[in-house]
mmCIF file of C-alpha atoms and ligand atoms in Angstrom:
data_model
loop_
_atom_site.group_PDB
_atom_site.id
_atom_site.type_symbol
_atom_site.label_atom_id
_atom_site.label_comp_id
_atom_site.label_asym_id
_atom_site.label_seq_id
_atom_site.Cartn_x
_atom_site.Cartn_y
_atom_site.Cartn_z
ATOM 1 C CA MET A 1 -27.795 -6.073 -15.505
ATOM 2 C CA LYS A 2 -25.966 -3.064 -14.033
ATOM 3 C CA ILE A 3 -22.360 -3.549 -12.887
ATOM 4 C CA LEU A 4 -20.307 -0.992 -10.962
ATOM 5 C CA ILE A 5 -16.503 -1.317 -11.072
ATOM 6 C CA THR A 6 -14.175 0.493 -8.637
ATOM 7 C CA GLY A 7 -10.444 1.063 -9.193
ATOM 8 C CA ALA A 8 -11.025 1.433 -12.931
ATOM 9 C CA GLY A 9 -7.686 3.218 -13.407
ATOM 10 C CA GLY A 10 -5.817 0.056 -12.350
ATOM 11 C CA GLN A 11 -4.772 -2.848 -14.535
ATOM 12 C CA LEU A 12 -7.644 -5.204 -13.612
ATOM 13 C CA GLY A 13 -10.213 -2.400 -13.411
ATOM 14 C CA LYS A 14 -9.347 -1.303 -16.963
ATOM 15 C CA GLU A 15 -9.481 -4.839 -18.318
ATOM 16 C CA LEU A 16 -12.832 -5.609 -16.684
ATOM 17 C CA THR A 17 -14.341 -2.335 -17.866
ATOM 18 C CA GLN A 18 -13.271 -3.107 -21.428
ATOM 19 C CA LEU A 19 -14.489 -6.703 -21.278
ATOM 20 C CA LEU A 20 -17.891 -6.068 -19.685
ATOM 21 C CA THR A 21 -18.684 -2.935 -21.727
ATOM 22 C CA THR A 22 -18.626 -5.035 -24.894
ATOM 23 C CA LYS A 23 -21.319 -7.313 -23.416
ATOM 24 C CA GLU A 24 -24.984 -6.731 -22.633
ATOM 25 C CA TYR A 25 -24.292 -5.137 -19.223
ATOM 26 C CA LYS A 26 -24.666 -1.488 -18.282
ATOM 27 C CA VAL A 27 -21.268 -0.706 -16.799
ATOM 28 C CA PHE A 28 -20.479 2.113 -14.344
ATOM 29 C CA SER A 29 -16.718 2.297 -14.100
ATOM 30 C CA TYR A 30 -14.955 4.654 -11.684
ATOM 31 C CA ASP A 31 -11.290 5.399 -11.100
ATOM 32 C CA ARG A 32 -9.975 6.800 -7.812
ATOM 33 C CA ASN A 33 -10.680 10.422 -8.785
ATOM 34 C CA GLN A 34 -14.305 9.600 -9.560
ATOM 35 C CA LEU A 35 -14.945 7.273 -6.616
ATOM 36 C CA ASP A 36 -12.645 7.133 -3.605
ATOM 37 C CA ILE A 37 -13.646 4.020 -1.668
ATOM 38 C CA THR A 38 -12.315 5.499 1.584
ATOM 39 C CA ASN A 39 -14.990 8.228 1.272
ATOM 40 C CA ARG A 40 -18.143 6.607 2.682
ATOM 41 C CA THR A 41 -20.428 9.503 1.707
ATOM 42 C CA GLN A 42 -19.271 9.381 -1.886
ATOM 43 C CA VAL A 43 -19.698 5.589 -2.028
ATOM 44 C CA LYS A 44 -23.231 5.905 -0.625
ATOM 45 C CA GLU A 45 -24.242 8.695 -3.034
ATOM 46 C CA ILE A 46 -22.917 6.929 -6.119
ATOM 47 C CA PHE A 47 -24.461 3.571 -5.165
ATOM 48 C CA GLU A 48 -27.846 5.208 -4.491
ATOM 49 C CA ARG A 49 -27.696 7.052 -7.801
ATOM 50 C CA ASP A 50 -26.492 4.159 -10.007
ATOM 51 C CA ARG A 51 -28.278 1.312 -8.176
ATOM 52 C CA PRO A 52 -26.031 -1.432 -9.606
ATOM 53 C CA ASP A 53 -27.000 -5.115 -9.356
ATOM 54 C CA ILE A 54 -23.357 -6.042 -8.926
ATOM 55 C CA VAL A 55 -20.365 -4.197 -7.435
ATOM 56 C CA ILE A 56 -16.848 -5.370 -8.323
ATOM 57 C CA ASN A 57 -14.067 -3.904 -6.200
ATOM 58 C CA THR A 58 -10.677 -3.887 -7.910
ATOM 59 C CA ALA A 59 -9.512 -0.761 -6.049
ATOM 60 C CA ALA A 60 -6.591 -1.370 -3.709
ATOM 61 C CA PHE A 61 -3.305 -0.024 -2.438
ATOM 62 C CA THR A 62 -1.178 -2.695 -4.123
ATOM 63 C CA LYS A 63 2.414 -1.493 -3.626
ATOM 64 C CA VAL A 64 3.672 -4.151 -1.236
ATOM 65 C CA ASP A 65 6.818 -2.335 -0.024
ATOM 66 C CA LEU A 66 5.075 1.019 0.325
ATOM 67 C CA CYS A 67 2.288 -0.556 2.411
ATOM 68 C CA GLU A 68 4.915 -1.323 5.096
ATOM 69 C CA LYS A 69 5.664 2.413 5.375
ATOM 70 C CA GLU A 70 2.188 3.778 4.711
ATOM 71 C CA LEU A 71 0.340 1.510 7.084
ATOM 72 C CA GLU A 72 -2.650 3.803 7.638
ATOM 73 C CA LYS A 73 -3.245 4.177 3.925
ATOM 74 C CA ALA A 74 -2.976 0.395 3.440
ATOM 75 C CA TYR A 75 -5.651 -0.321 6.063
ATOM 76 C CA SER A 76 -7.771 2.622 5.012
ATOM 77 C CA VAL A 77 -8.003 1.536 1.353
ATOM 78 C CA ASN A 78 -7.713 -2.252 1.571
ATOM 79 C CA ALA A 79 -9.765 -2.836 4.715
ATOM 80 C CA ILE A 80 -11.972 0.185 5.544
ATOM 81 C CA GLY A 81 -12.665 1.017 1.884
ATOM 82 C CA THR A 82 -13.747 -2.571 1.286
ATOM 83 C CA TYR A 83 -15.983 -2.393 4.361
ATOM 84 C CA HIS A 84 -17.668 0.785 3.019
ATOM 85 C CA LEU A 85 -18.411 -0.940 -0.276
ATOM 86 C CA ALA A 86 -19.802 -4.063 1.409
ATOM 87 C CA CYS A 87 -22.067 -1.978 3.687
ATOM 88 C CA GLU A 88 -23.418 0.180 0.869
ATOM 89 C CA ALA A 89 -23.797 -2.797 -1.499
ATOM 90 C CA LYS A 90 -25.855 -4.519 1.186
ATOM 91 C CA LYS A 91 -28.180 -1.500 1.498
ATOM 92 C CA ILE A 92 -29.026 -1.535 -2.203
ATOM 93 C CA LYS A 93 -28.968 -5.377 -2.346
ATOM 94 C CA ALA A 94 -26.197 -5.482 -4.949
ATOM 95 C CA ARG A 95 -24.007 -8.586 -5.009
ATOM 96 C CA PHE A 96 -20.495 -7.668 -3.852
ATOM 97 C CA PHE A 97 -17.383 -9.071 -5.568
ATOM 98 C CA HIS A 98 -14.087 -8.195 -3.929
ATOM 99 C CA ILE A 99 -10.683 -8.971 -5.429
ATOM 100 C CA SER A 100 -8.078 -10.243 -3.009
ATOM 101 C CA THR A 101 -4.669 -11.792 -3.101
ATOM 102 C CA ASP A 102 -2.428 -14.840 -2.623
ATOM 103 C CA TYR A 103 -0.471 -12.647 -0.136
ATOM 104 C CA VAL A 104 -3.090 -13.428 2.544
ATOM 105 C CA PHE A 105 -1.169 -16.722 2.913
ATOM 106 C CA ASP A 106 2.182 -17.112 4.659
ATOM 107 C CA GLY A 107 3.671 -19.186 1.846
ATOM 108 C CA ILE A 108 4.953 -22.108 3.893
ATOM 109 C CA ASN A 109 2.717 -24.661 2.127
ATOM 110 C CA ASN A 110 4.183 -27.047 -0.413
ATOM 111 C CA LYS A 111 0.893 -27.664 -2.209
ATOM 112 C CA PRO A 112 -1.580 -25.181 -3.743
ATOM 113 C CA TYR A 113 -3.638 -23.195 -1.221
ATOM 114 C CA THR A 114 -7.347 -23.988 -1.186
ATOM 115 C CA GLU A 115 -10.177 -21.698 -0.121
ATOM 116 C CA ASN A 116 -10.379 -23.663 3.156
ATOM 117 C CA ASP A 117 -6.761 -23.058 4.143
ATOM 118 C CA SER A 118 -6.182 -20.594 6.985
ATOM 119 C CA THR A 119 -4.842 -17.189 6.077
ATOM 120 C CA SER A 120 -1.715 -15.911 7.813
ATOM 121 C CA PRO A 121 -0.302 -12.900 5.981
ATOM 122 C CA ARG A 122 3.255 -11.734 6.639
ATOM 123 C CA THR A 123 3.077 -8.217 5.202
ATOM 124 C CA ILE A 124 0.996 -5.099 5.863
ATOM 125 C CA TYR A 125 -0.368 -5.424 2.326
ATOM 126 C CA GLY A 126 -1.456 -9.018 3.034
ATOM 127 C CA LYS A 127 -2.812 -8.159 6.502
ATOM 128 C CA SER A 128 -4.830 -5.201 5.227
ATOM 129 C CA LYS A 129 -6.246 -7.295 2.359
ATOM 130 C CA GLU A 130 -7.103 -10.108 4.800
ATOM 131 C CA LEU A 131 -8.955 -7.629 7.036
ATOM 132 C CA GLY A 132 -10.872 -6.348 4.009
ATOM 133 C CA GLU A 133 -12.007 -9.914 3.304
ATOM 134 C CA VAL A 134 -13.020 -10.536 6.924
ATOM 135 C CA LEU A 135 -14.989 -7.280 7.228
ATOM 136 C CA ALA A 136 -16.834 -7.743 3.940
ATOM 137 C CA LEU A 137 -17.768 -11.355 4.717
ATOM 138 C CA ALA A 138 -18.856 -10.410 8.240
ATOM 139 C CA ILE A 139 -21.060 -7.505 7.195
ATOM 140 C CA TYR A 140 -22.689 -8.883 4.057
ATOM 141 C CA GLN A 141 -23.449 -12.488 3.248
ATOM 142 C CA ASP A 142 -23.739 -11.836 -0.489
ATOM 143 C CA THR A 143 -19.995 -11.174 -0.696
ATOM 144 C CA THR A 144 -17.727 -13.072 -3.045
ATOM 145 C CA ILE A 145 -13.982 -12.939 -2.453
ATOM 146 C CA VAL A 146 -11.892 -13.619 -5.543
ATOM 147 C CA ARG A 147 -8.243 -14.237 -4.671
ATOM 148 C CA THR A 148 -5.767 -14.034 -7.499
ATOM 149 C CA SER A 149 -1.972 -13.895 -7.881
ATOM 150 C CA TRP A 150 0.947 -12.295 -9.757
ATOM 151 C CA LEU A 151 -1.310 -10.134 -11.961
ATOM 152 C CA TYR A 152 -0.234 -8.403 -15.143
ATOM 153 C CA GLY A 153 -2.308 -6.367 -17.550
ATOM 154 C CA HIS A 154 -1.812 -3.864 -20.350
ATOM 155 C CA GLU A 155 -0.481 -0.449 -19.259
ATOM 156 C CA GLY A 156 -0.110 -1.830 -15.748
ATOM 157 C CA TYR A 157 2.730 -1.493 -13.290
ATOM 158 C CA ASN A 158 3.717 -5.159 -13.136
ATOM 159 C CA PHE A 159 6.527 -7.722 -13.309
ATOM 160 C CA VAL A 160 6.192 -8.395 -17.054
ATOM 161 C CA ASN A 161 6.497 -4.729 -17.971
ATOM 162 C CA THR A 162 9.408 -4.268 -15.547
ATOM 163 C CA ILE A 163 11.316 -7.203 -17.083
ATOM 164 C CA LYS A 164 10.535 -5.909 -20.591
ATOM 165 C CA GLN A 165 12.036 -2.533 -19.699
ATOM 166 C CA LEU A 166 15.117 -4.020 -17.996
ATOM 167 C CA ALA A 167 15.694 -6.375 -20.945
ATOM 168 C CA ARG A 168 16.051 -3.331 -23.198
ATOM 169 C CA CYS A 169 18.805 -1.645 -21.196
ATOM 170 C CA LYS A 170 20.607 -4.266 -19.064
ATOM 171 C CA LYS A 171 23.021 -7.086 -19.856
ATOM 172 C CA GLU A 172 22.055 -9.030 -16.732
ATOM 173 C CA ILE A 173 18.941 -9.185 -14.583
ATOM 174 C CA ARG A 174 18.967 -10.811 -11.157
ATOM 175 C CA VAL A 175 15.653 -12.459 -10.299
ATOM 176 C CA VAL A 176 14.469 -14.391 -7.229
ATOM 177 C CA SER A 177 14.297 -18.125 -7.917
ATOM 178 C CA ASP A 178 12.976 -19.512 -4.624
ATOM 179 C CA GLN A 179 9.494 -17.915 -4.550
ATOM 180 C CA TYR A 180 6.726 -19.735 -6.403
ATOM 181 C CA GLY A 181 3.318 -18.542 -7.574
ATOM 182 C CA CYS A 182 1.106 -18.344 -10.591
ATOM 183 C CA PRO A 183 1.331 -15.465 -13.081
ATOM 184 C CA THR A 184 -2.175 -14.376 -14.085
ATOM 185 C CA TYR A 185 -3.214 -12.329 -17.116
ATOM 186 C CA THR A 186 -5.934 -9.752 -16.314
ATOM 187 C CA LYS A 187 -7.825 -10.836 -19.435
ATOM 188 C CA ASP A 188 -8.101 -14.391 -18.108
ATOM 189 C CA ILE A 189 -9.273 -13.451 -14.626
ATOM 190 C CA GLY A 190 -11.720 -11.031 -16.282
ATOM 191 C CA ILE A 191 -13.308 -13.844 -18.290
ATOM 192 C CA ALA A 192 -13.446 -16.078 -15.194
ATOM 193 C CA LEU A 193 -14.952 -13.270 -13.112
ATOM 194 C CA GLU A 194 -17.778 -12.823 -15.571
ATOM 195 C CA GLN A 195 -18.533 -16.552 -15.210
ATOM 196 C CA LEU A 196 -18.374 -16.227 -11.413
ATOM 197 C CA LEU A 197 -21.117 -13.580 -11.491
ATOM 198 C CA MET A 198 -23.552 -16.462 -11.993
ATOM 199 C CA LYS A 199 -22.159 -18.656 -9.184
ATOM 200 C CA PRO A 200 -23.044 -18.776 -5.479
ATOM 201 C CA SER A 201 -21.242 -16.268 -3.258
ATOM 202 C CA GLY A 202 -18.191 -17.398 -1.262
ATOM 203 C CA ILE A 203 -14.419 -17.460 -1.610
ATOM 204 C CA TYR A 204 -12.831 -18.476 -4.933
ATOM 205 C CA HIS A 205 -9.210 -18.798 -6.020
ATOM 206 C CA VAL A 206 -8.707 -17.639 -9.610
ATOM 207 C CA SER A 207 -5.327 -17.721 -11.325
ATOM 208 C CA ASN A 208 -3.921 -19.060 -14.565
ATOM 209 C CA HIS A 209 -3.088 -22.769 -14.572
ATOM 210 C CA GLY A 210 0.301 -24.049 -13.355
ATOM 211 C CA SER A 211 3.056 -22.307 -11.409
ATOM 212 C CA CYS A 212 6.652 -21.108 -11.620
ATOM 213 C CA SER A 213 9.295 -19.053 -9.812
ATOM 214 C CA TRP A 214 9.880 -15.340 -10.569
ATOM 215 C CA PHE A 215 13.120 -16.474 -12.261
ATOM 216 C CA GLU A 216 11.282 -18.890 -14.582
ATOM 217 C CA PHE A 217 8.683 -16.198 -15.270
ATOM 218 C CA ALA A 218 11.395 -13.687 -16.209
ATOM 219 C CA ASN A 219 13.154 -16.266 -18.423
ATOM 220 C CA GLU A 220 9.939 -16.935 -20.307
ATOM 221 C CA ILE A 221 9.446 -13.208 -20.963
ATOM 222 C CA VAL A 222 13.034 -12.694 -22.077
ATOM 223 C CA SER A 223 13.049 -15.700 -24.391
ATOM 224 C CA PHE A 224 9.744 -14.619 -25.972
ATOM 225 C CA LEU A 225 11.246 -11.180 -26.612
ATOM 226 C CA ASN A 226 14.429 -12.766 -27.937
ATOM 227 C CA ALA A 227 16.295 -10.255 -25.760
ATOM 228 C CA LYS A 228 20.052 -10.478 -25.329
ATOM 229 C CA VAL A 229 20.029 -10.327 -21.571
ATOM 230 C CA THR A 230 21.106 -12.949 -19.052
ATOM 231 C CA VAL A 231 18.661 -13.774 -16.268
ATOM 232 C CA ILE A 232 20.532 -14.757 -13.112
ATOM 233 C CA PRO A 233 18.724 -16.706 -10.359
ATOM 234 C CA ILE A 234 19.154 -15.341 -6.831
ATOM 235 C CA PRO A 235 17.775 -16.429 -3.444
ATOM 236 C CA SER A 236 15.169 -14.194 -1.728
ATOM 237 C CA LYS A 237 17.704 -13.114 0.888
ATOM 238 C CA GLU A 238 19.737 -11.372 -1.837
ATOM 239 C CA TYR A 239 16.741 -9.412 -3.128
ATOM 240 C CA ALA A 240 16.835 -5.705 -2.277
ATOM 241 C CA SER A 241 13.375 -5.535 -0.656
ATOM 242 C CA LYS A 242 13.189 -6.482 3.009
ATOM 243 C CA THR A 243 9.413 -7.058 2.896
ATOM 244 C CA PRO A 244 8.895 -10.817 3.279
ATOM 245 C CA ARG A 245 7.058 -12.259 0.266
ATOM 246 C CA PRO A 246 5.411 -15.710 0.524
ATOM 247 C CA MET A 247 7.850 -18.387 -0.678
ATOM 248 C CA TYR A 248 5.014 -20.437 -2.148
ATOM 249 C CA SER A 249 1.632 -18.885 -2.881
ATOM 250 C CA VAL A 250 0.215 -21.068 -5.631
ATOM 251 C CA LEU A 251 -3.608 -21.041 -5.523
ATOM 252 C CA SER A 252 -5.595 -24.221 -6.068
ATOM 253 C CA SER A 253 -8.015 -24.133 -9.024
ATOM 254 C CA GLU A 254 -10.016 -27.112 -7.781
ATOM 255 C CA LYS A 255 -13.041 -25.112 -6.599
ATOM 256 C CA ILE A 256 -13.469 -23.020 -9.743
ATOM 257 C CA ASN A 257 -12.848 -26.106 -11.896
ATOM 258 C CA SER A 258 -15.619 -27.929 -10.043
ATOM 259 C CA ASN A 259 -17.827 -24.915 -10.887
ATOM 260 C CA GLY A 260 -17.050 -25.389 -14.583
ATOM 261 C CA ILE A 261 -14.517 -22.527 -14.823
ATOM 262 C CA PHE A 262 -11.109 -23.273 -16.328
ATOM 263 C CA LEU A 263 -8.211 -20.879 -16.951
ATOM 264 C CA ARG A 264 -5.479 -21.618 -19.456
ATOM 265 C CA GLU A 265 -1.815 -22.382 -18.683
ATOM 266 C CA TRP A 266 0.069 -19.266 -17.488
ATOM 267 C CA LYS A 267 2.530 -19.446 -20.427
ATOM 268 C CA GLU A 268 -0.309 -19.316 -22.973
ATOM 269 C CA GLY A 269 -1.728 -16.193 -21.313
ATOM 270 C CA LEU A 270 1.724 -14.628 -21.225
ATOM 271 C CA TYR A 271 2.349 -15.268 -24.950
ATOM 272 C CA GLU A 272 -0.962 -13.654 -25.881
ATOM 273 C CA TYR A 273 -0.197 -10.668 -23.658
ATOM 274 C CA LEU A 274 3.301 -10.177 -25.114
ATOM 275 C CA THR A 275 2.031 -10.608 -28.680
ATOM 276 C CA LYS A 276 -0.660 -7.954 -28.130
ATOM 277 C CA GLU A 277 1.882 -5.623 -26.517
ATOM 278 C CA ALA A 278 4.202 -6.033 -29.520
ATOM 279 C CA ASP A 279 1.315 -5.393 -31.956
ATOM 280 C CA ASN A 280 0.296 -2.274 -30.027
ATOM 281 C CA SER A 281 3.814 -0.870 -30.080
ATOM 282 C CA GLY A 282 4.101 -1.549 -33.799
ATOM 283 C CA HIS A 283 6.921 -4.156 -33.524
HETATM 284 N N1 NAP B 1 -1.026 -6.752 -8.908
HETATM 285 C C1 NAP B 1 -0.920 -7.991 -8.455
HETATM 286 O O1 NAP B 1 0.083 -8.676 -8.677
HETATM 287 C C2 NAP B 1 -2.034 -8.593 -7.647
HETATM 288 C C3 NAP B 1 -1.886 -9.907 -7.196
HETATM 289 C C4 NAP B 1 -2.932 -10.475 -6.474
HETATM 290 C C5 NAP B 1 -4.081 -9.746 -6.217
HETATM 291 N N2 NAP B 1 -4.180 -8.466 -6.646
HETATM 292 C C6 NAP B 1 -5.406 -7.725 -6.318
HETATM 293 O O2 NAP B 1 -6.097 -7.507 -7.527
HETATM 294 C C7 NAP B 1 -6.798 -6.263 -7.471
HETATM 295 C C8 NAP B 1 -6.454 -5.431 -8.685
HETATM 296 O O3 NAP B 1 -5.049 -5.221 -8.684
HETATM 297 P P1 NAP B 1 -4.327 -4.389 -9.825
HETATM 298 O O4 NAP B 1 -3.056 -5.108 -10.106
HETATM 299 O O5 NAP B 1 -5.276 -4.074 -10.931
HETATM 300 O O6 NAP B 1 -3.982 -3.085 -8.991
HETATM 301 P P2 NAP B 1 -3.590 -1.626 -9.523
HETATM 302 O O7 NAP B 1 -3.189 -1.668 -10.934
HETATM 303 O O8 NAP B 1 -2.663 -1.074 -8.497
HETATM 304 O O9 NAP B 1 -4.996 -0.889 -9.439
HETATM 305 C C9 NAP B 1 -5.592 -0.539 -8.230
HETATM 306 C C10 NAP B 1 -6.342 0.734 -8.482
HETATM 307 O O10 NAP B 1 -6.988 1.117 -7.261
HETATM 308 C C11 NAP B 1 -6.905 2.517 -7.171
HETATM 309 N N3 NAP B 1 -7.103 2.991 -5.813
HETATM 310 C C12 NAP B 1 -6.202 3.133 -4.811
HETATM 311 N N4 NAP B 1 -6.777 3.682 -3.736
HETATM 312 C C13 NAP B 1 -8.082 3.896 -4.060
HETATM 313 C C14 NAP B 1 -9.187 4.454 -3.379
HETATM 314 N N5 NAP B 1 -9.073 4.918 -2.125
HETATM 315 N N6 NAP B 1 -10.367 4.520 -4.015
HETATM 316 C C15 NAP B 1 -10.507 4.083 -5.291
HETATM 317 N N7 NAP B 1 -9.492 3.559 -6.002
HETATM 318 C C16 NAP B 1 -8.294 3.463 -5.378
HETATM 319 C C17 NAP B 1 -5.519 2.845 -7.680
HETATM 320 O O11 NAP B 1 -5.444 4.202 -8.047
HETATM 321 P P3 NAP B 1 -4.043 5.001 -7.920
HETATM 322 O O12 NAP B 1 -3.043 4.191 -8.692
HETATM 323 O O13 NAP B 1 -4.369 6.309 -8.492
HETATM 324 O O14 NAP B 1 -3.731 5.027 -6.459
HETATM 325 C C18 NAP B 1 -5.422 1.914 -8.882
HETATM 326 O O15 NAP B 1 -5.904 2.525 -10.043
HETATM 327 C C19 NAP B 1 -6.441 -5.644 -6.122
HETATM 328 O O16 NAP B 1 -7.427 -5.957 -5.197
HETATM 329 C C20 NAP B 1 -5.167 -6.356 -5.724
HETATM 330 O O17 NAP B 1 -5.018 -6.408 -4.322
HETATM 331 C C21 NAP B 1 -3.196 -7.880 -7.368
#
């Protein structure tokens, strides 16, 4: 089976490329310089040449604050780029898997969001990702939307690596304690995604099991590292960014569980990630 991965320079794209290349698939993996999803002609040419059976789109403009300022880029990559991929995947009859986000929800729920809950994003990032979902589903019925949350992967720009860096040079770190979600290790969503390749198309929520606040997440990282830094809980209104994040964006695992797919507890994923990072840095 031939699988084409976009956004291969990103944290999930790298992880998936690594994971699937070790299996029996033929993997075509492209970073932004090799395949720009906003360039329809390039998408068409590469799809016609490679003729993949499956396309997995991990490419996105993921910087939430920057999306507010660079609105055109956000919609161009997250919505129009996704539309290009869905259209060209349809032409070559490749199944289309598109990665999306918990930020399509407004975060006012007090129980995990299911695939049937209405989306209502509050940020340009969330709105552009929601439009990408809508366009892909409208244009091509063999589209699968995989929503995930609070991702971290090796060499990625993410919360875990930020806290690790701050823990080295600060005495105190102030972290938001009233926003809840589920940290998800790219390795774990990668394994689940491979299992999803065999399932019917549709929308699936995929994150590690359980939930926590950013403050609890930071505390877990700091205590694993045994770092001498104090983590101070702060309310969202004291956080420097003015972009409204969902207060509660935990994703329900019920649907994937009923499809026989189970992800481990977020803390277990985090410990494996931090252990690997320490091994790689020689500590
Ligand atoms: N990170 C999270 O916390 C999180 C949470 C929920 C869902 N997600 C979703 O999960 C997916 C993977 O996220 P990630 O954390 O792996 O993101 P990431 O590390 O930011 O990777 C995204 C990749 O897409 C590339 N890209 C940007 N514009 C592109 C274009 N026009 N054509 C081709 N590639 C382009 C980026 O390249 P450049 O860096 O060179 O621009 C980057 O390498 C995304 O769909 C994201 O929305 C992420």
